Amino acid sequence: MKKYKHYINGKFLFGSDYFESLNPATGEPWALFPAANEKESEYAIESAHKALFHGPWSEYTATQRGKLLHRLGDLIAEESSQLGDLETKDSGKLRVETRAQSGYVADYYYYYAGLADKIQGDVLPIDKPNMRVFTTREPIGVVVAIVPWNAQLFLSATKIAPALAAGNTVVVKASEQAPAALFKLAELIDQAGFPPGVVNIITGYGEPCGRILTSHPKVASVAFTGGCEVAKKIVKNSAENFAHVSLELGGKSPMLIFEDCDIDAAVNGIVAGNFGASGQSCVAGSRVFVHRNVHKKIIYKLKQASKNIVVGDPIDNKTHIGPLATPEQIERVERVLEESIDQGAELIFGGSKSKGMRAGWYFDPTLLLCHDQSIKCVQTELFAPVISLIIFDSEDEVVDMANDSEFGLGAGVFTQNLARAHRVSQKIRSGIVWINTYRAISPISPFGGFKQSGGSREAGLDAIYEYTRTKTTWINTSPEPMANPFVIR
Ligand code: NAD
């Protein structure tokens, strides 16, 4: 089995402790990864701190930083097939998706490469005589990036690229569930020629690795994508170092299907939002509200569509739904579905492990008709190909139901009525609203949520604000000495 190494201070280092990574398509171990202990986690932070304050990185011009990011983007684009294959083996995500996503990840590095030398301040029209006042945007400091298992390359790019463009140094903690692609990324970072310590990549468990990375006094900012329970621990840890914490958390995103929609487009949207990425997506549109006048048609078409969905090996290009990430996930989904049916949900199709697969953790695409939002599957982020469908009668009613959630990440609205599309998207409390489409993303477009989906923004110009702090400089231009030092004006 391949034995991976930490990437710290520009060197690939064996770890002291190792764990096996399992291939979700077979359930078999396929590689060994180092679980960072206290010493290794601290060394990664010390290296990033040294690189920020005592290495050549701080002398790089913004244009030079941009060029390095561009070179890294090129290397990622060249290696996108290999990166995608590694992610598939490790996480069970479809190879067609991981390969395409790895290629697109390069665009995030290109976007921030271009932005690096456009991060600028202002000269202020200050209200005092003989004063010149200007602002600059300074790097925030050592950034810790912690990512979940389901899109390691992509979710690390949305943190590493803007953080480096802004002049910070980074420690990335890959998820212990599927870290392989990030260790390949470490090789590309090394090849691109970043100075030692500017990017460090390790993996490990919440304890001790996650705890140390998020509470260390030399860490200025923690950028976290993952679930709410871990986010709470990170926010508590930030009381130790007062680090800035940016959170991209879970969701239970609503899809609103109005009676004036294009039915086929809506069905495609529901399939994309729920069965795409095997439902293991933070923006899964898993609360589907359908107008009473079209609900029979929509359910019929979803049933027909489900018959053509291929559940199978993620490496096969014909597969639509691959395995779930862990066997515990299957057990959890089964428990929630059982409870939901006991509460009165009607199972329309699916609802069980895929019978055709001998090994691995596969679950059939599933649709439950729920009479209201009190049903367990409507409340719970399942991370599985499960739709909870609820019928509605009026626009006001469905907007209220859509907003009645602790989360607020994405939302989908399907309607042919332009005024309604604008009206409803304004009222929905979520960070992203897709009208007549779903799951579209871009490096140019900010991504993030409201409420318990976390309030930070990744991608777009907004991300630069997460990784910089404004410095204000005052220059006294008067030829006279300071006036009365006891009176501040
Ligand atoms: P998770 O919260 O269990 O783990 C995320 C990361 O946190 C992992 O790297 C894990 O090792 C680390 N971690 C665990 N304990 C820690 C601690 N005490 N301190 C610091 N780090 C710790 O999430 P997961 O199961 O890997 O991923 C699924 C979750 O991620 C879902 O809730 C999903 O919605 C969310 N997600 C959100 C987005 C988004 O952009 N909003 C994108 C993808 C996934």
JSON list of C-alpha atoms in Angstrom, two decimals, residues 334-440:
[
{"chain": "A", "resi": 334, "resn": "GLU", "atom": "CA", "xyz": [-31.72, 3.91, 6.93]},
{"chain": "A", "resi": 335, "resn": "ARG", "atom": "CA", "xyz": [-32.55, 5.01, 10.50]},
{"chain": "A", "resi": 336, "resn": "VAL", "atom": "CA", "xyz": [-33.83, 8.44, 9.39]},
{"chain": "A", "resi": 337, "resn": "LEU", "atom": "CA", "xyz": [-35.98, 6.93, 6.62]},
{"chain": "A", "resi": 338, "resn": "GLU", "atom": "CA", "xyz": [-37.49, 4.39, 9.00]},
{"chain": "A", "resi": 339, "resn": "GLU", "atom": "CA", "xyz": [-38.40, 7.12, 11.47]},
{"chain": "A", "resi": 340, "resn": "SER", "atom": "CA", "xyz": [-39.82, 9.33, 8.68]},
{"chain": "A", "resi": 341, "resn": "ILE", "atom": "CA", "xyz": [-42.06, 6.54, 7.41]},
{"chain": "A", "resi": 342, "resn": "ASP", "atom": "CA", "xyz": [-43.25, 5.92, 10.98]},
{"chain": "A", "resi": 343, "resn": "GLN", "atom": "CA", "xyz": [-44.13, 9.63, 11.14]},
{"chain": "A", "resi": 344, "resn": "GLY", "atom": "CA", "xyz": [-46.31, 9.24, 8.04]},
{"chain": "A", "resi": 345, "resn": "ALA", "atom": "CA", "xyz": [-43.98, 9.91, 5.06]},
{"chain": "A", "resi": 346, "resn": "GLU", "atom": "CA", "xyz": [-44.96, 7.91, 1.97]},
{"chain": "A", "resi": 347, "resn": "LEU", "atom": "CA", "xyz": [-42.12, 6.11, 0.19]},
{"chain": "A", "resi": 348, "resn": "ILE", "atom": "CA", "xyz": [-42.56, 6.64, -3.57]},
{"chain": "A", "resi": 349, "resn": "PHE", "atom": "CA", "xyz": [-39.38, 4.89, -4.73]},
{"chain": "A", "resi": 350, "resn": "GLY", "atom": "CA", "xyz": [-35.98, 3.69, -3.46]},
{"chain": "A", "resi": 351, "resn": "GLY", "atom": "CA", "xyz": [-35.47, 3.65, 0.30]},
{"chain": "A", "resi": 352, "resn": "SER", "atom": "CA", "xyz": [-32.83, 0.94, 0.63]},
{"chain": "A", "resi": 353, "resn": "LYS", "atom": "CA", "xyz": [-29.28, -0.18, -0.08]},
{"chain": "A", "resi": 354, "resn": "SER", "atom": "CA", "xyz": [-28.69, -0.96, -3.76]},
{"chain": "A", "resi": 355, "resn": "LYS", "atom": "CA", "xyz": [-29.25, -4.66, -4.29]},
{"chain": "A", "resi": 356, "resn": "GLY", "atom": "CA", "xyz": [-27.15, -4.95, -7.45]},
{"chain": "A", "resi": 357, "resn": "MET", "atom": "CA", "xyz": [-23.81, -4.17, -5.74]},
{"chain": "A", "resi": 358, "resn": "ARG", "atom": "CA", "xyz": [-21.85, -6.91, -3.97]},
{"chain": "A", "resi": 359, "resn": "ALA", "atom": "CA", "xyz": [-19.41, -4.65, -2.08]},
{"chain": "A", "resi": 360, "resn": "GLY", "atom": "CA", "xyz": [-19.23, -0.94, -1.23]},
{"chain": "A", "resi": 361, "resn": "TRP", "atom": "CA", "xyz": [-21.79, 1.39, 0.33]},
{"chain": "A", "resi": 362, "resn": "TYR", "atom": "CA", "xyz": [-24.46, 2.08, -2.29]},
{"chain": "A", "resi": 363, "resn": "PHE", "atom": "CA", "xyz": [-27.93, 3.54, -1.72]},
{"chain": "A", "resi": 364, "resn": "ASP", "atom": "CA", "xyz": [-30.76, 3.76, -4.26]},
{"chain": "A", "resi": 365, "resn": "PRO", "atom": "CA", "xyz": [-32.21, 7.13, -5.34]},
{"chain": "A", "resi": 366, "resn": "THR", "atom": "CA", "xyz": [-35.15, 7.75, -3.05]},
{"chain": "A", "resi": 367, "resn": "LEU", "atom": "CA", "xyz": [-38.30, 9.91, -3.01]},
{"chain": "A", "resi": 368, "resn": "LEU", "atom": "CA", "xyz": [-40.49, 10.44, 0.05]},
{"chain": "A", "resi": 369, "resn": "LEU", "atom": "CA", "xyz": [-43.77, 12.38, -0.03]},
{"chain": "A", "resi": 370, "resn": "CYS", "atom": "CA", "xyz": [-44.01, 14.27, 3.27]},
{"chain": "A", "resi": 371, "resn": "HIS", "atom": "CA", "xyz": [-47.16, 15.98, 4.57]},
{"chain": "A", "resi": 372, "resn": "ASP", "atom": "CA", "xyz": [-45.18, 18.71, 6.37]},
{"chain": "A", "resi": 373, "resn": "GLN", "atom": "CA", "xyz": [-41.76, 19.79, 7.58]},
{"chain": "A", "resi": 374, "resn": "SER", "atom": "CA", "xyz": [-41.94, 18.04, 10.96]},
{"chain": "A", "resi": 375, "resn": "ILE", "atom": "CA", "xyz": [-40.92, 14.75, 9.31]},
{"chain": "A", "resi": 376, "resn": "LYS", "atom": "CA", "xyz": [-37.38, 13.69, 10.24]},
{"chain": "A", "resi": 377, "resn": "CYS", "atom": "CA", "xyz": [-36.03, 13.46, 6.68]},
{"chain": "A", "resi": 378, "resn": "VAL", "atom": "CA", "xyz": [-37.13, 17.06, 5.97]},
{"chain": "A", "resi": 379, "resn": "GLN", "atom": "CA", "xyz": [-35.26, 18.29, 9.04]},
{"chain": "A", "resi": 380, "resn": "THR", "atom": "CA", "xyz": [-32.02, 16.33, 8.64]},
{"chain": "A", "resi": 381, "resn": "GLU", "atom": "CA", "xyz": [-29.10, 16.96, 6.31]},
{"chain": "A", "resi": 382, "resn": "LEU", "atom": "CA", "xyz": [-28.75, 13.41, 4.99]},
{"chain": "A", "resi": 383, "resn": "PHE", "atom": "CA", "xyz": [-25.84, 13.63, 2.51]},
{"chain": "A", "resi": 384, "resn": "ALA", "atom": "CA", "xyz": [-27.50, 10.89, 0.43]},
{"chain": "A", "resi": 385, "resn": "PRO", "atom": "CA", "xyz": [-29.66, 10.67, -2.74]},
{"chain": "A", "resi": 386, "resn": "VAL", "atom": "CA", "xyz": [-32.94, 11.28, -0.89]},
{"chain": "A", "resi": 387, "resn": "ILE", "atom": "CA", "xyz": [-35.68, 13.77, -1.90]},
{"chain": "A", "resi": 388, "resn": "SER", "atom": "CA", "xyz": [-38.28, 14.93, 0.61]},
{"chain": "A", "resi": 389, "resn": "LEU", "atom": "CA", "xyz": [-41.21, 16.30, -1.41]},
{"chain": "A", "resi": 390, "resn": "ILE", "atom": "CA", "xyz": [-43.88, 18.56, 0.10]},
{"chain": "A", "resi": 391, "resn": "ILE", "atom": "CA", "xyz": [-46.98, 19.95, -1.67]},
{"chain": "A", "resi": 392, "resn": "PHE", "atom": "CA", "xyz": [-47.87, 23.66, -1.40]},
{"chain": "A", "resi": 393, "resn": "ASP", "atom": "CA", "xyz": [-50.77, 25.89, -2.50]},
{"chain": "A", "resi": 394, "resn": "SER", "atom": "CA", "xyz": [-49.58, 29.51, -2.48]},
{"chain": "A", "resi": 395, "resn": "GLU", "atom": "CA", "xyz": [-46.44, 31.59, -3.04]},
{"chain": "A", "resi": 396, "resn": "ASP", "atom": "CA", "xyz": [-46.54, 33.12, 0.47]},
{"chain": "A", "resi": 397, "resn": "GLU", "atom": "CA", "xyz": [-46.94, 29.70, 2.04]},
{"chain": "A", "resi": 398, "resn": "VAL", "atom": "CA", "xyz": [-43.99, 28.19, 0.17]},
{"chain": "A", "resi": 399, "resn": "VAL", "atom": "CA", "xyz": [-41.67, 31.13, 0.90]},
{"chain": "A", "resi": 400, "resn": "ASP", "atom": "CA", "xyz": [-42.46, 30.75, 4.61]},
{"chain": "A", "resi": 401, "resn": "MET", "atom": "CA", "xyz": [-41.83, 27.01, 4.47]},
{"chain": "A", "resi": 402, "resn": "ALA", "atom": "CA", "xyz": [-38.58, 27.47, 2.52]},
{"chain": "A", "resi": 403, "resn": "ASN", "atom": "CA", "xyz": [-37.32, 29.94, 5.14]},
{"chain": "A", "resi": 404, "resn": "ASP", "atom": "CA", "xyz": [-38.44, 27.77, 8.06]},
{"chain": "A", "resi": 405, "resn": "SER", "atom": "CA", "xyz": [-35.07, 26.05, 8.43]},
{"chain": "A", "resi": 406, "resn": "GLU", "atom": "CA", "xyz": [-32.01, 26.48, 10.62]},
{"chain": "A", "resi": 407, "resn": "PHE", "atom": "CA", "xyz": [-29.95, 26.50, 7.39]},
{"chain": "A", "resi": 408, "resn": "GLY", "atom": "CA", "xyz": [-29.73, 28.99, 4.53]},
{"chain": "A", "resi": 409, "resn": "LEU", "atom": "CA", "xyz": [-27.16, 27.90, 1.96]},
{"chain": "A", "resi": 410, "resn": "GLY", "atom": "CA", "xyz": [-28.74, 27.39, -1.50]},
{"chain": "A", "resi": 411, "resn": "ALA", "atom": "CA", "xyz": [-32.21, 27.54, -3.00]},
{"chain": "A", "resi": 412, "resn": "GLY", "atom": "CA", "xyz": [-33.75, 26.69, -6.36]},
{"chain": "A", "resi": 413, "resn": "VAL", "atom": "CA", "xyz": [-36.78, 28.41, -7.91]},
{"chain": "A", "resi": 414, "resn": "PHE", "atom": "CA", "xyz": [-38.47, 26.99, -11.00]},
{"chain": "A", "resi": 415, "resn": "THR", "atom": "CA", "xyz": [-40.92, 29.36, -12.67]},
{"chain": "A", "resi": 416, "resn": "GLN", "atom": "CA", "xyz": [-41.42, 30.95, -16.10]},
{"chain": "A", "resi": 417, "resn": "ASN", "atom": "CA", "xyz": [-42.70, 34.14, -14.50]},
{"chain": "A", "resi": 418, "resn": "LEU", "atom": "CA", "xyz": [-39.88, 36.72, -14.33]},
{"chain": "A", "resi": 419, "resn": "ALA", "atom": "CA", "xyz": [-41.55, 38.92, -11.71]},
{"chain": "A", "resi": 420, "resn": "ARG", "atom": "CA", "xyz": [-42.16, 35.89, -9.47]},
{"chain": "A", "resi": 421, "resn": "ALA", "atom": "CA", "xyz": [-38.55, 34.72, -9.92]},
{"chain": "A", "resi": 422, "resn": "HIS", "atom": "CA", "xyz": [-37.23, 38.08, -8.65]},
{"chain": "A", "resi": 423, "resn": "ARG", "atom": "CA", "xyz": [-39.88, 38.46, -5.93]},
{"chain": "A", "resi": 424, "resn": "VAL", "atom": "CA", "xyz": [-39.27, 35.01, -4.48]},
{"chain": "A", "resi": 425, "resn": "SER", "atom": "CA", "xyz": [-35.47, 35.10, -4.71]},
{"chain": "A", "resi": 426, "resn": "GLN", "atom": "CA", "xyz": [-35.45, 38.40, -2.80]},
{"chain": "A", "resi": 427, "resn": "LYS", "atom": "CA", "xyz": [-37.51, 36.87, 0.03]},
{"chain": "A", "resi": 428, "resn": "ILE", "atom": "CA", "xyz": [-35.50, 33.68, 0.42]},
{"chain": "A", "resi": 429, "resn": "ARG", "atom": "CA", "xyz": [-32.98, 33.71, 3.26]},
{"chain": "A", "resi": 430, "resn": "SER", "atom": "CA", "xyz": [-30.12, 31.88, 1.61]},
{"chain": "A", "resi": 431, "resn": "GLY", "atom": "CA", "xyz": [-26.72, 32.86, 0.22]},
{"chain": "A", "resi": 432, "resn": "ILE", "atom": "CA", "xyz": [-27.31, 31.51, -3.29]},
{"chain": "A", "resi": 433, "resn": "VAL", "atom": "CA", "xyz": [-30.53, 31.35, -5.31]},
{"chain": "A", "resi": 434, "resn": "TRP", "atom": "CA", "xyz": [-30.59, 29.48, -8.61]},
{"chain": "A", "resi": 435, "resn": "ILE", "atom": "CA", "xyz": [-33.50, 30.31, -10.93]},
{"chain": "A", "resi": 436, "resn": "ASN", "atom": "CA", "xyz": [-34.37, 27.54, -13.42]},
{"chain": "A", "resi": 437, "resn": "THR", "atom": "CA", "xyz": [-30.99, 25.90, -12.82]},
{"chain": "A", "resi": 438, "resn": "TYR", "atom": "CA", "xyz": [-29.14, 24.31, -9.89]},
{"chain": "A", "resi": 439, "resn": "ARG", "atom": "CA", "xyz": [-25.61, 23.66, -8.49]},
{"chain": "A", "resi": 440, "resn": "ALA", "atom": "CA", "xyz": [-23.92, 26.12, -10.90]}
]
